[in-house]
Coordinates of C-alpha atoms and ligand atoms in Angstrom, one line a residue:
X868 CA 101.2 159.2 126.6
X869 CA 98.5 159.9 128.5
X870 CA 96.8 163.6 129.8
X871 CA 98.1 162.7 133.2
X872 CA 101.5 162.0 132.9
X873 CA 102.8 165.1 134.8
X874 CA 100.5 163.5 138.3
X875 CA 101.3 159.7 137.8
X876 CA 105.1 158.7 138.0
X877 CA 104.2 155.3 136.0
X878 CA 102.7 154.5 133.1
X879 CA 98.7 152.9 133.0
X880 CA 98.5 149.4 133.3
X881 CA 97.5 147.8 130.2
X882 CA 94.7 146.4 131.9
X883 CA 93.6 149.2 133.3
X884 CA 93.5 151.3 129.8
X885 CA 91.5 147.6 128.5
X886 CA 89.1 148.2 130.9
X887 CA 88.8 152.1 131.0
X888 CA 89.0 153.1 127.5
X889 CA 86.1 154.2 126.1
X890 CA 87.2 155.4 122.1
X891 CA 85.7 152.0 121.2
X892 CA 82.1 153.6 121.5
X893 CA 82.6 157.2 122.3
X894 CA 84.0 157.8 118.8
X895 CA 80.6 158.3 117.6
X896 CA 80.4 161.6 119.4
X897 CA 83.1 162.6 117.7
X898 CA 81.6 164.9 115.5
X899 CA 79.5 166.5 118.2
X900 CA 82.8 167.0 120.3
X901 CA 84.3 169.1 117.4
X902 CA 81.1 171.0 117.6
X903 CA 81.4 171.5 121.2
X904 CA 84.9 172.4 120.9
X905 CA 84.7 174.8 118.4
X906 CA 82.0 176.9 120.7
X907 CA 84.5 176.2 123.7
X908 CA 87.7 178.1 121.1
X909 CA 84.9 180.8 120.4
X910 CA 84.6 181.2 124.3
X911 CA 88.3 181.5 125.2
X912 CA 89.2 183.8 122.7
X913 CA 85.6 186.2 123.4
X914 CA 86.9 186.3 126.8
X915 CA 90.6 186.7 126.0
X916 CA 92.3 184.1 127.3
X917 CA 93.8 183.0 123.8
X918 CA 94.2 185.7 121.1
X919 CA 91.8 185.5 118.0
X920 CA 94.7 184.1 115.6
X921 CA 95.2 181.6 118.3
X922 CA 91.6 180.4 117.6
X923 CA 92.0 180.8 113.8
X924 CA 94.5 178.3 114.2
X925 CA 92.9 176.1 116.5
X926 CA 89.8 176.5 114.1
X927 CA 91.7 175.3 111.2
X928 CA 93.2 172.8 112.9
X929 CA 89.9 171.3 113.5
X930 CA 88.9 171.0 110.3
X931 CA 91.3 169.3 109.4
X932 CA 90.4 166.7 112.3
X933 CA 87.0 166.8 111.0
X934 CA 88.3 165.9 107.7
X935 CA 90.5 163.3 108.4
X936 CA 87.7 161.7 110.9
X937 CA 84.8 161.9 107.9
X938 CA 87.3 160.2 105.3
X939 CA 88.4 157.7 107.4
X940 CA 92.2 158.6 107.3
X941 CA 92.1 160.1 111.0
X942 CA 94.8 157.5 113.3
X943 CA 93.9 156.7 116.5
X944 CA 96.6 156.5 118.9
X945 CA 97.4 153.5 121.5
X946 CA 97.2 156.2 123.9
X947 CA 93.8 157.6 123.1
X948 CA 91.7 156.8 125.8
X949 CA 88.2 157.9 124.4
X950 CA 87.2 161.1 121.4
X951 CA 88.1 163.9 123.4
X952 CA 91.6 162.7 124.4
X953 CA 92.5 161.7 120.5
X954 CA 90.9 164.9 119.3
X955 CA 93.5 167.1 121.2
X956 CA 96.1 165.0 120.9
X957 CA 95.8 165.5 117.0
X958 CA 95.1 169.3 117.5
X959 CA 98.2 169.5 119.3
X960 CA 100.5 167.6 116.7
X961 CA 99.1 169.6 113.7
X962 CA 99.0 173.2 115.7
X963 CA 101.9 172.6 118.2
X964 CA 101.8 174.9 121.2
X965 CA 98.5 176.4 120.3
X966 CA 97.0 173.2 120.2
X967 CA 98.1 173.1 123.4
X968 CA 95.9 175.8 124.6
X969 CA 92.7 173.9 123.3
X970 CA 92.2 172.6 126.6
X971 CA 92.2 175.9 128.8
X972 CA 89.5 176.2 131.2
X973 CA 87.8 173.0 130.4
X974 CA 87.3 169.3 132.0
X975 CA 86.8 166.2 129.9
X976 CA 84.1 166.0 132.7
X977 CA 81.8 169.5 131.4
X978 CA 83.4 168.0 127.4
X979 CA 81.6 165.4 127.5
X980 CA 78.4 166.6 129.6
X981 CA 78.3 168.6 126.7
X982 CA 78.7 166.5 123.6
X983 CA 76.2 163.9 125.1
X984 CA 73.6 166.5 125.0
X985 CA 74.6 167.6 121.6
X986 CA 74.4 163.8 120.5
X987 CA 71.1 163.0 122.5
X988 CA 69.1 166.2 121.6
X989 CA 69.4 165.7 117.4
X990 CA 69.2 161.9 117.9
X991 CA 65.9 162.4 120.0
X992 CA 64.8 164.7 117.3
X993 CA 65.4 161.9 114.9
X994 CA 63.7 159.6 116.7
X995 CA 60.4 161.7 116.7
X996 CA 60.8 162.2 113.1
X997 CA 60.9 158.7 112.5
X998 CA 58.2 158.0 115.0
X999 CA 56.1 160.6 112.8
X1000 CA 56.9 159.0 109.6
X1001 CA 55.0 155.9 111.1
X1002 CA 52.4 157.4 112.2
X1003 CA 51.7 158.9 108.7
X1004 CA 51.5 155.0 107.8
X1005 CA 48.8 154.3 110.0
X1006 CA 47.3 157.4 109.2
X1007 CA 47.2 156.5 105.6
X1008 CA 46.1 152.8 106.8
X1009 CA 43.6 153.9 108.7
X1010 CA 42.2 155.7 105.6
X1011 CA 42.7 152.7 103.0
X1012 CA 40.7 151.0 105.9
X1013 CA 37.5 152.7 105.4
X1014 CA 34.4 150.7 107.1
X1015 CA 36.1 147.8 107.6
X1016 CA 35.4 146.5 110.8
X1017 CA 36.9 143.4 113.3
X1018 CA 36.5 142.3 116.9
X1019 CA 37.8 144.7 119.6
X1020 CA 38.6 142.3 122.4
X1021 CA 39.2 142.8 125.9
X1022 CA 41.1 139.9 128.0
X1023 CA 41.8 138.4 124.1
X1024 CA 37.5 137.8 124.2
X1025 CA 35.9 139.2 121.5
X1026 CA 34.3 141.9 123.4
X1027 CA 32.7 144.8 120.4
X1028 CA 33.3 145.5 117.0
X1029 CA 35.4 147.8 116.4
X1030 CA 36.6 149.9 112.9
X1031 CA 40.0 149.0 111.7
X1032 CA 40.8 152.6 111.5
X1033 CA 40.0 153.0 114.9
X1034 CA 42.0 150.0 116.0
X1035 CA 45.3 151.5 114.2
X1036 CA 44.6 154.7 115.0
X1037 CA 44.6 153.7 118.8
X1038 CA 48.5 152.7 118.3
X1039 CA 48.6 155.9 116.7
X1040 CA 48.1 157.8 119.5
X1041 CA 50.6 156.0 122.0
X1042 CA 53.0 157.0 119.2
X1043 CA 52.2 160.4 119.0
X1044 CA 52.7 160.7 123.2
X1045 CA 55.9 159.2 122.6
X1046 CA 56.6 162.0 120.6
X1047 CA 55.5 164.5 122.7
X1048 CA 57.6 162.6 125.6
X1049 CA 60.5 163.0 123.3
X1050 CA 59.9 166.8 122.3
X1051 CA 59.6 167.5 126.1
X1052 CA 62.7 165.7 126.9
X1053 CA 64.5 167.2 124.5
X1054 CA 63.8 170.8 125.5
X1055 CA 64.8 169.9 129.2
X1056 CA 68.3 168.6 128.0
X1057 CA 69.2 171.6 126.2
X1058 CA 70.8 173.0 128.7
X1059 CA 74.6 173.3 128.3
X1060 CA 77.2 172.1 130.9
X1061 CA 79.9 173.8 129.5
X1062 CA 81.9 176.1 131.6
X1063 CA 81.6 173.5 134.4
X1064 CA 85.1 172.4 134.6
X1065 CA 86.0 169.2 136.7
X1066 CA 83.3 170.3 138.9
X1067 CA 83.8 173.9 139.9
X1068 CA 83.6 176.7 137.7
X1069 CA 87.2 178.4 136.5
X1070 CA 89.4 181.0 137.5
X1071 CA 89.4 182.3 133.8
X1072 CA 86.9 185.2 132.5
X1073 CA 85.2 182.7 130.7
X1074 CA 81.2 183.1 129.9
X1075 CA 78.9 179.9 129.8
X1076 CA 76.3 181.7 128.6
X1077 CA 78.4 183.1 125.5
X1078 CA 79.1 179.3 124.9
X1079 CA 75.4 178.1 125.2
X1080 CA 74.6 180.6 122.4
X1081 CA 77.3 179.0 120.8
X1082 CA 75.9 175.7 120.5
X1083 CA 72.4 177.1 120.2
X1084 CA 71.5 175.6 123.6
X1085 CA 68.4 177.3 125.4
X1086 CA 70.3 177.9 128.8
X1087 CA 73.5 177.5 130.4
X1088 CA 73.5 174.8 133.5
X1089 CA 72.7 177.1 137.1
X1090 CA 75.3 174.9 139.5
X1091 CA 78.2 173.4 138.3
X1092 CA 78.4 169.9 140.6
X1093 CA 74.9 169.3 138.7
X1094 CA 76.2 170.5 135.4
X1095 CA 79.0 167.5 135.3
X1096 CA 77.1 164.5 137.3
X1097 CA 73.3 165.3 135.8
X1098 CA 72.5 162.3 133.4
X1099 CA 69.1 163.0 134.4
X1100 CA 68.8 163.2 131.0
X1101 CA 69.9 160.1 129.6
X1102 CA 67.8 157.9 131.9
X1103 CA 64.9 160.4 130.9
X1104 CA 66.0 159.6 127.4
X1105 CA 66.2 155.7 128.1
X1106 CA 62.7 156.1 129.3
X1107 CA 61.2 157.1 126.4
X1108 CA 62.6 154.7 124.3
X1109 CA 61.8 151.9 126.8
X1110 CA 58.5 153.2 126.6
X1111 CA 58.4 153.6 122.6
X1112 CA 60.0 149.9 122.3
X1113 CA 56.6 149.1 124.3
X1114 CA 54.3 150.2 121.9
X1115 CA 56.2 148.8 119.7
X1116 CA 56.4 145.6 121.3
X1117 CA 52.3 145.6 121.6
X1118 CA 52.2 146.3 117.5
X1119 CA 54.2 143.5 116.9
X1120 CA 52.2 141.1 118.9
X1121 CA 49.1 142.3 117.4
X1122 CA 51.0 141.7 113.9
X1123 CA 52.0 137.9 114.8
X1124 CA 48.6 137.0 116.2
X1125 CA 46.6 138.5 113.5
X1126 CA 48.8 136.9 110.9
X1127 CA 48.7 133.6 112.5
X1128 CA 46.5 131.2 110.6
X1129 CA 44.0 130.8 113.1
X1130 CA 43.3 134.5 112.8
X1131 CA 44.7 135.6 109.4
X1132 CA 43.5 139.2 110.0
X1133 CA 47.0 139.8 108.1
X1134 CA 48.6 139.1 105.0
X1135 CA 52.2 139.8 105.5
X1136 CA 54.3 141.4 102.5
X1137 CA 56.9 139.3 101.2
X1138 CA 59.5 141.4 101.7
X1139 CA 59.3 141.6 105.3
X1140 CA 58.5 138.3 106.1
X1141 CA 61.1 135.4 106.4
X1142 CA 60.9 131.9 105.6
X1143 CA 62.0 128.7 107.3
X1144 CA 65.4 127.1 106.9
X1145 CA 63.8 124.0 107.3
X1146 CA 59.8 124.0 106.6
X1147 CA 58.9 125.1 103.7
X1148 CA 55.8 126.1 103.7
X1149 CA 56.7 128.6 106.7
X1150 CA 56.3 132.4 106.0
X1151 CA 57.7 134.2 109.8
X1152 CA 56.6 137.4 111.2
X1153 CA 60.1 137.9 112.6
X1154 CA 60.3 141.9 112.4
X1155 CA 57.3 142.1 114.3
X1156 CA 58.6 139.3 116.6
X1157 CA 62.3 141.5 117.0
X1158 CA 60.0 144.3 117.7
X1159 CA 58.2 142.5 120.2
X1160 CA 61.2 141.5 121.3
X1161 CA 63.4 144.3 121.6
X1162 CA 61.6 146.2 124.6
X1163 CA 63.2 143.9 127.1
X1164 CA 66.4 144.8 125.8
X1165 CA 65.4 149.0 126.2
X1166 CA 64.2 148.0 129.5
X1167 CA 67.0 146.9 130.3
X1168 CA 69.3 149.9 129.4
X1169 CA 66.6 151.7 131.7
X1170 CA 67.0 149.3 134.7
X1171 CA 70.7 149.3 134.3
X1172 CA 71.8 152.6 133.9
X1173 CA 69.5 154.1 136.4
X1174 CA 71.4 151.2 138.7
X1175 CA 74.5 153.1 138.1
X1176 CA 73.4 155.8 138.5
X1177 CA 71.5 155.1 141.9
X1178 CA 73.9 156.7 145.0
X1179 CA 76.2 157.6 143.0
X1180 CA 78.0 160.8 145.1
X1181 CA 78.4 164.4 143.4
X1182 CA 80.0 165.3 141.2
X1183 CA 81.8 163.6 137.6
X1184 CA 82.4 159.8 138.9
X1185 CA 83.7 157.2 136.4
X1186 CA 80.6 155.7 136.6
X1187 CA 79.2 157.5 134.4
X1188 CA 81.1 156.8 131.6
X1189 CA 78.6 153.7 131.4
X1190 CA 75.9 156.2 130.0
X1191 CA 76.8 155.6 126.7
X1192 CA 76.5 152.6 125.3
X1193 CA 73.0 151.6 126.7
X1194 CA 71.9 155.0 124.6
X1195 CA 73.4 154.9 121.6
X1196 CA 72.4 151.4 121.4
X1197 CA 69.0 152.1 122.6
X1198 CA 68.7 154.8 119.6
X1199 CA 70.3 152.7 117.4
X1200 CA 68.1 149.8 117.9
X1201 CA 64.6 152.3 118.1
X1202 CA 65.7 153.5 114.6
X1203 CA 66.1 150.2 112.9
X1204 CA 62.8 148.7 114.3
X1205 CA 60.7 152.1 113.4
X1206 CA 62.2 151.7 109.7
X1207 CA 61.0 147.9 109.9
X1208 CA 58.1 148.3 111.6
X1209 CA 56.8 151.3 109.3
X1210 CA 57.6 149.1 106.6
X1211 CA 55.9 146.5 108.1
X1212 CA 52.5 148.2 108.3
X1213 CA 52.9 150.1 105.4
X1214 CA 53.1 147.1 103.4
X1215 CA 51.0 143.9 105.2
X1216 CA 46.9 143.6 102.9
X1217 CA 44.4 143.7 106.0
X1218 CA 41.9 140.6 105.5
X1219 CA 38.7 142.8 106.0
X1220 CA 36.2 140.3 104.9
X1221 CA 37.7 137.5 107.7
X1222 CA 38.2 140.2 110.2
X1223 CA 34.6 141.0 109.8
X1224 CA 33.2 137.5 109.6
X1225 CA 34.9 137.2 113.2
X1226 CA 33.2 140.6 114.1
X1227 CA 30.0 139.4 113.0
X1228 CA 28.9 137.1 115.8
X1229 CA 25.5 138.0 117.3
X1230 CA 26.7 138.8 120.4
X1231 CA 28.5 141.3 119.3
X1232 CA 25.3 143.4 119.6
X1233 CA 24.6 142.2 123.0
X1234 CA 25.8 145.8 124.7
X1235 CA 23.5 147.5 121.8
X1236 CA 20.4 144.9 122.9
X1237 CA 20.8 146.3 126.7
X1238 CA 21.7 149.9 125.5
X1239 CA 17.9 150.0 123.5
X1240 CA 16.1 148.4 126.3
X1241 CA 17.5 151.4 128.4
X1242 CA 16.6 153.6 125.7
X1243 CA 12.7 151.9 126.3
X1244 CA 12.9 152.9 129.8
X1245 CA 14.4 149.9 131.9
X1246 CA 17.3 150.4 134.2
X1247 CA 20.6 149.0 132.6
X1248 CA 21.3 146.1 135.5
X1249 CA 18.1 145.1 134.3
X1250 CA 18.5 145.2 130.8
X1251 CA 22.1 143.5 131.2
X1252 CA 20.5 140.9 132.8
X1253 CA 18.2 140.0 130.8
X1254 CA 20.3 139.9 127.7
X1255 CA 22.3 138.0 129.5
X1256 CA 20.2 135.4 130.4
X1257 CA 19.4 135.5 126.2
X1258 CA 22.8 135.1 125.3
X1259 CA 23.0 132.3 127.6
X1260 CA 19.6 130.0 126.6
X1261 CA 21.3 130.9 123.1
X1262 CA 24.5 128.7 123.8
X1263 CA 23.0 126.5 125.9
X1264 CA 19.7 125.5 123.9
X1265 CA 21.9 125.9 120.2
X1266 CA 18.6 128.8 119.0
X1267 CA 20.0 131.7 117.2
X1268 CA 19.6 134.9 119.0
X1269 CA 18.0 136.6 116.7
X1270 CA 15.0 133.9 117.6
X1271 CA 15.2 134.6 121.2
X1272 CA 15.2 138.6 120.4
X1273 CA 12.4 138.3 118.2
X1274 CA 10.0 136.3 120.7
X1275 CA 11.2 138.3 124.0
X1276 CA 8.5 140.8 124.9
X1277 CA 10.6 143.8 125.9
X1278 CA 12.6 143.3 122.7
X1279 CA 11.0 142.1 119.0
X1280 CA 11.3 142.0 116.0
X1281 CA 11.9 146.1 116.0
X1282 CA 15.5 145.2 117.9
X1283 CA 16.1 142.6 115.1
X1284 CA 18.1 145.5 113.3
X1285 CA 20.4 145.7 115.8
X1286 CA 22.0 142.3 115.2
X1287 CA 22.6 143.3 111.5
X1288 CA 26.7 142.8 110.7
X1289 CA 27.9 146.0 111.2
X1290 CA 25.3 147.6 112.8
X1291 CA 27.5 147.5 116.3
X1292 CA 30.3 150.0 115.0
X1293 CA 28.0 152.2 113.2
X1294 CA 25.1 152.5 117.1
X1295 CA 28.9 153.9 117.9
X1296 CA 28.1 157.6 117.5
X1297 CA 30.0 159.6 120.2
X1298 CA 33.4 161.1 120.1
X1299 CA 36.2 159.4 120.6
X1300 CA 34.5 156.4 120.3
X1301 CA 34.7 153.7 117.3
X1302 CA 31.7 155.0 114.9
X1303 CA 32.7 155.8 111.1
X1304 CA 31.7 159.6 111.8
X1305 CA 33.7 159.8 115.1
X1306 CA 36.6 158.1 113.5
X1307 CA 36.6 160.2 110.7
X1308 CA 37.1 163.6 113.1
X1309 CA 39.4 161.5 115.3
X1310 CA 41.8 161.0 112.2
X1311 CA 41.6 164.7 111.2
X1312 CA 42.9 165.5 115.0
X1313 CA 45.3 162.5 114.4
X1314 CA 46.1 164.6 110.7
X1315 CA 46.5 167.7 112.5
X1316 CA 48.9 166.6 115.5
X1317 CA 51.1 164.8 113.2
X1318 CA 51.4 168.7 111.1
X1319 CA 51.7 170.3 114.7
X1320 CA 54.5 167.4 115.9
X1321 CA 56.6 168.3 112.7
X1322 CA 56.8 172.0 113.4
X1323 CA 57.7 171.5 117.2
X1324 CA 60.6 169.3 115.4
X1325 CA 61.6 171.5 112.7
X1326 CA 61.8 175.1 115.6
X1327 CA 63.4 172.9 117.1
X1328 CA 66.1 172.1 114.7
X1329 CA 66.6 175.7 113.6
X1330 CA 66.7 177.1 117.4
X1331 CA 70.2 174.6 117.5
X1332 CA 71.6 176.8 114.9
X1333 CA 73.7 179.1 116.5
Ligands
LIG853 N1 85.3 159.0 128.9 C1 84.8 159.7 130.0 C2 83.3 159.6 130.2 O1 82.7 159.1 129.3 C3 85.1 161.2 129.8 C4 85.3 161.9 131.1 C5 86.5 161.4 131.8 N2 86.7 162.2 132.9 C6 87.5 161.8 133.9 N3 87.6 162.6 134.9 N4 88.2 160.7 133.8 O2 82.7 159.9 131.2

């Protein structure tokens, strides 16, 4: 039976419920369309339209849909085309004409609007709390890191040394943007659609904004049409997890080079490593590798949804049944790699002695030998220039720098200190910038926007309490 049966004279093509059906993956909204419908049995009986033992019933028999859909013991019928359908179908065997009323005033097109906002603002949330959680493990790795100290490169040259803490932190901060991204994504979708209809409003004295209250969303939608096509939200939501799967992805290729043996910055723990089926002496860096990997497969969603959606006309099309699986998968797949990921880092020993040894090259002060000539007085093109030309009679000729510094007039033995190991990162004095002082502050500002990220979650979370 389908919800149609009084328009179409014939029943749906089996191939046409194969290839529309949607229960397959929409079932995971399932309890968020209980949640929705619940508000929607508040609304009709606060404006009248059923009477309040009507909704008692209707709320009763909703609870025992929930319960038979949490145990397990909840049948799906041939007929159920996606959660809503299956939902009111069962209302209306276990309530009889009453659950025949569930529907009043309301279009599967504002239902499910509705419960994909419900589904994508607390998975968001999730998201940022996981994404939080991780950066509390390179906070705490940055920490453990201390002075330690490797080479920051630029176009994979070993450019300056740089402190390790510095160099996670940086990751760090993308993270934190991502959760800002998600926070402010999550506060534009909580606006509910519900009161919609197909497309139009209703003809019943039925209040949106009683039902937004209901569901403890911040607003009702202003214009109808919008309120059932906008998946602005979704692609916004695919964004940010396209975006997050990037930094991700960049973690995860700094986490296979560095554990490669030619670099073996990283010491990867057991337990998330994985060996070869066929060499044994193989130890793999596949989650960073799946991380790596799984940004093409968030870009994709991105690319293809926002396809779909591209000219689609107003208002509720079909089409957009496709939102869904690209996002739940996309969340699904985000939460899995954070877990790994976190695990990952949390886990791995840094090898701060070979990092260092790497960092320690003379030329690593080369910047700091032009930066104290300028201090002396001579323009920096100059002083560039001629460290330059040092750095070059150095390779060519096979004479340590430190020689060539010594003897040059404009330099001596007083610059000597400057090729010290270490002394690079700790010349690094100004904010922001890689020195163990401005490090330390930068990690307290990293401490303190993890604290202020929480609490945007958390008033977040209770302002969905109705
Ligand atoms: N499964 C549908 C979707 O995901 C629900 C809405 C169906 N509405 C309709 N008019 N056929 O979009």
């Amino acid at each position: 039976m389908t919800l149609w049966e009084g328009r179409l004279g014939r029943s749906t093509a089996e191939e046409v419920m194969d290839f529309t059906v949607s229960l397959e993956f929409d079932r995971l909204l399932a309890m968020d369309d209980l949640f929705g419908t619940r508000a929607h049995v508040k609304g009709l009986a606060h404006a009248g339209v059923i009477e309040k033992e009507e909704a008692s019933v209707l709320g009763a028999a909703l609870d025992r849909v929930e319960e038979e859909l949490a145990s397990g013991s909840f049948d799906f019928a041939p007929g159920d085309e996606d959660i809503h359908t299956a939902i009111e179908r069962r209302v209306t065997e276990i309530a009889g004409d009453t659950g025949a009323k569930l529907h009043t005033g309301r279009s599967r097109n504002d239902q499910i609007a509705t419960d994909l906002r419900l589904y994508a603002r607390r998975e968001l949330a999730r998201v940022a709390t996981r994404l939080l959680d991780l950066e509390e493990i390179i906070l705490r790795r940055a920490g453990e890191a201390g002075d330690a100290y490797l080479p920051g490169y630029t176009h994979m040259q070993r450019a300056q040394p740089v402190l390790l803490a510095h160099h996670l932190l940086a990751h760090g901060w993308a993270f934190s943007r991502d959760v800002d991204r998600l926070l402010h994504s999550v506060d534009r979708l909580n606006v509910s659609p519900l009161g919609a209809g197909a497309l139009a409003g209703s003809s019943l004295p039925l209040d949106p904004d009683f039902a937004a209250g209901e569901m403890g969303f911040s607003s009702r939608f202003e214009n109808s049409l919008d309120a059932v096509s906008d998946r602005d939200f979704v692609c916004e939501a695919l964004f940010d997890l396209a975006l997050l799967g990037i930094h991700l992805s960049r973690l995860g290729e700094e986490l296979v080079i560095w554990s490669s043996e030619e670099f073996g910055f990283v010491v990867l723990d057991d337990a998330y490593a994985t060996g070869s089926s066929m060499l044994p002496q193989k130890k793999n860096p596949d989650v960073a590798e799946l991380a790596r990997a799984k940004a093409g497969r968030l870009l994709g969603h991105l690319a293809g949804f926002m396809t779909t959606m591209k000219g689609l006309p107003l208002a509720y099309n079909r089409d957009l049944q496709e939102d869904k699986e690209p996002l739940f998968d996309a969340i699904g797949q985000v939460g899995l790699a954070l877990a790994a990921m976190g695990g990952l880092l949390g886990s791995s020993s840094f090898v701060t002695e070979r990092m260092q040894q790497a960092a320690d090259g003379p030329a690593a002060a080369a910047v700091d030998l032009a930066e104290w000539l300028v201090m002396r007085g001579m323009p920096f093109r100059q002083a560039h220039s001629v460290v330059g030309s040092l750095v070059r009679s150095s390779v060519e000729r096979g004479v340590p720098l430190a020689e060539l510094v010594q003897a040059h007039p404009a330099l001596g033995a007083e610059a000597l200190g400057l090729l010290e190991p270490g002394s690079a990162v700790l010349r690094r004095t100004t904010a922001g910038g890689t020195g163990p002082v401005a490090v330390a502050a930068q990690a307290a500002r990293f401490r303190h926007r993890i604290d202020v990220d929480r609490e945007r979650v958390q008033h977040a979370l209770e302002s969905w309490t109705p």
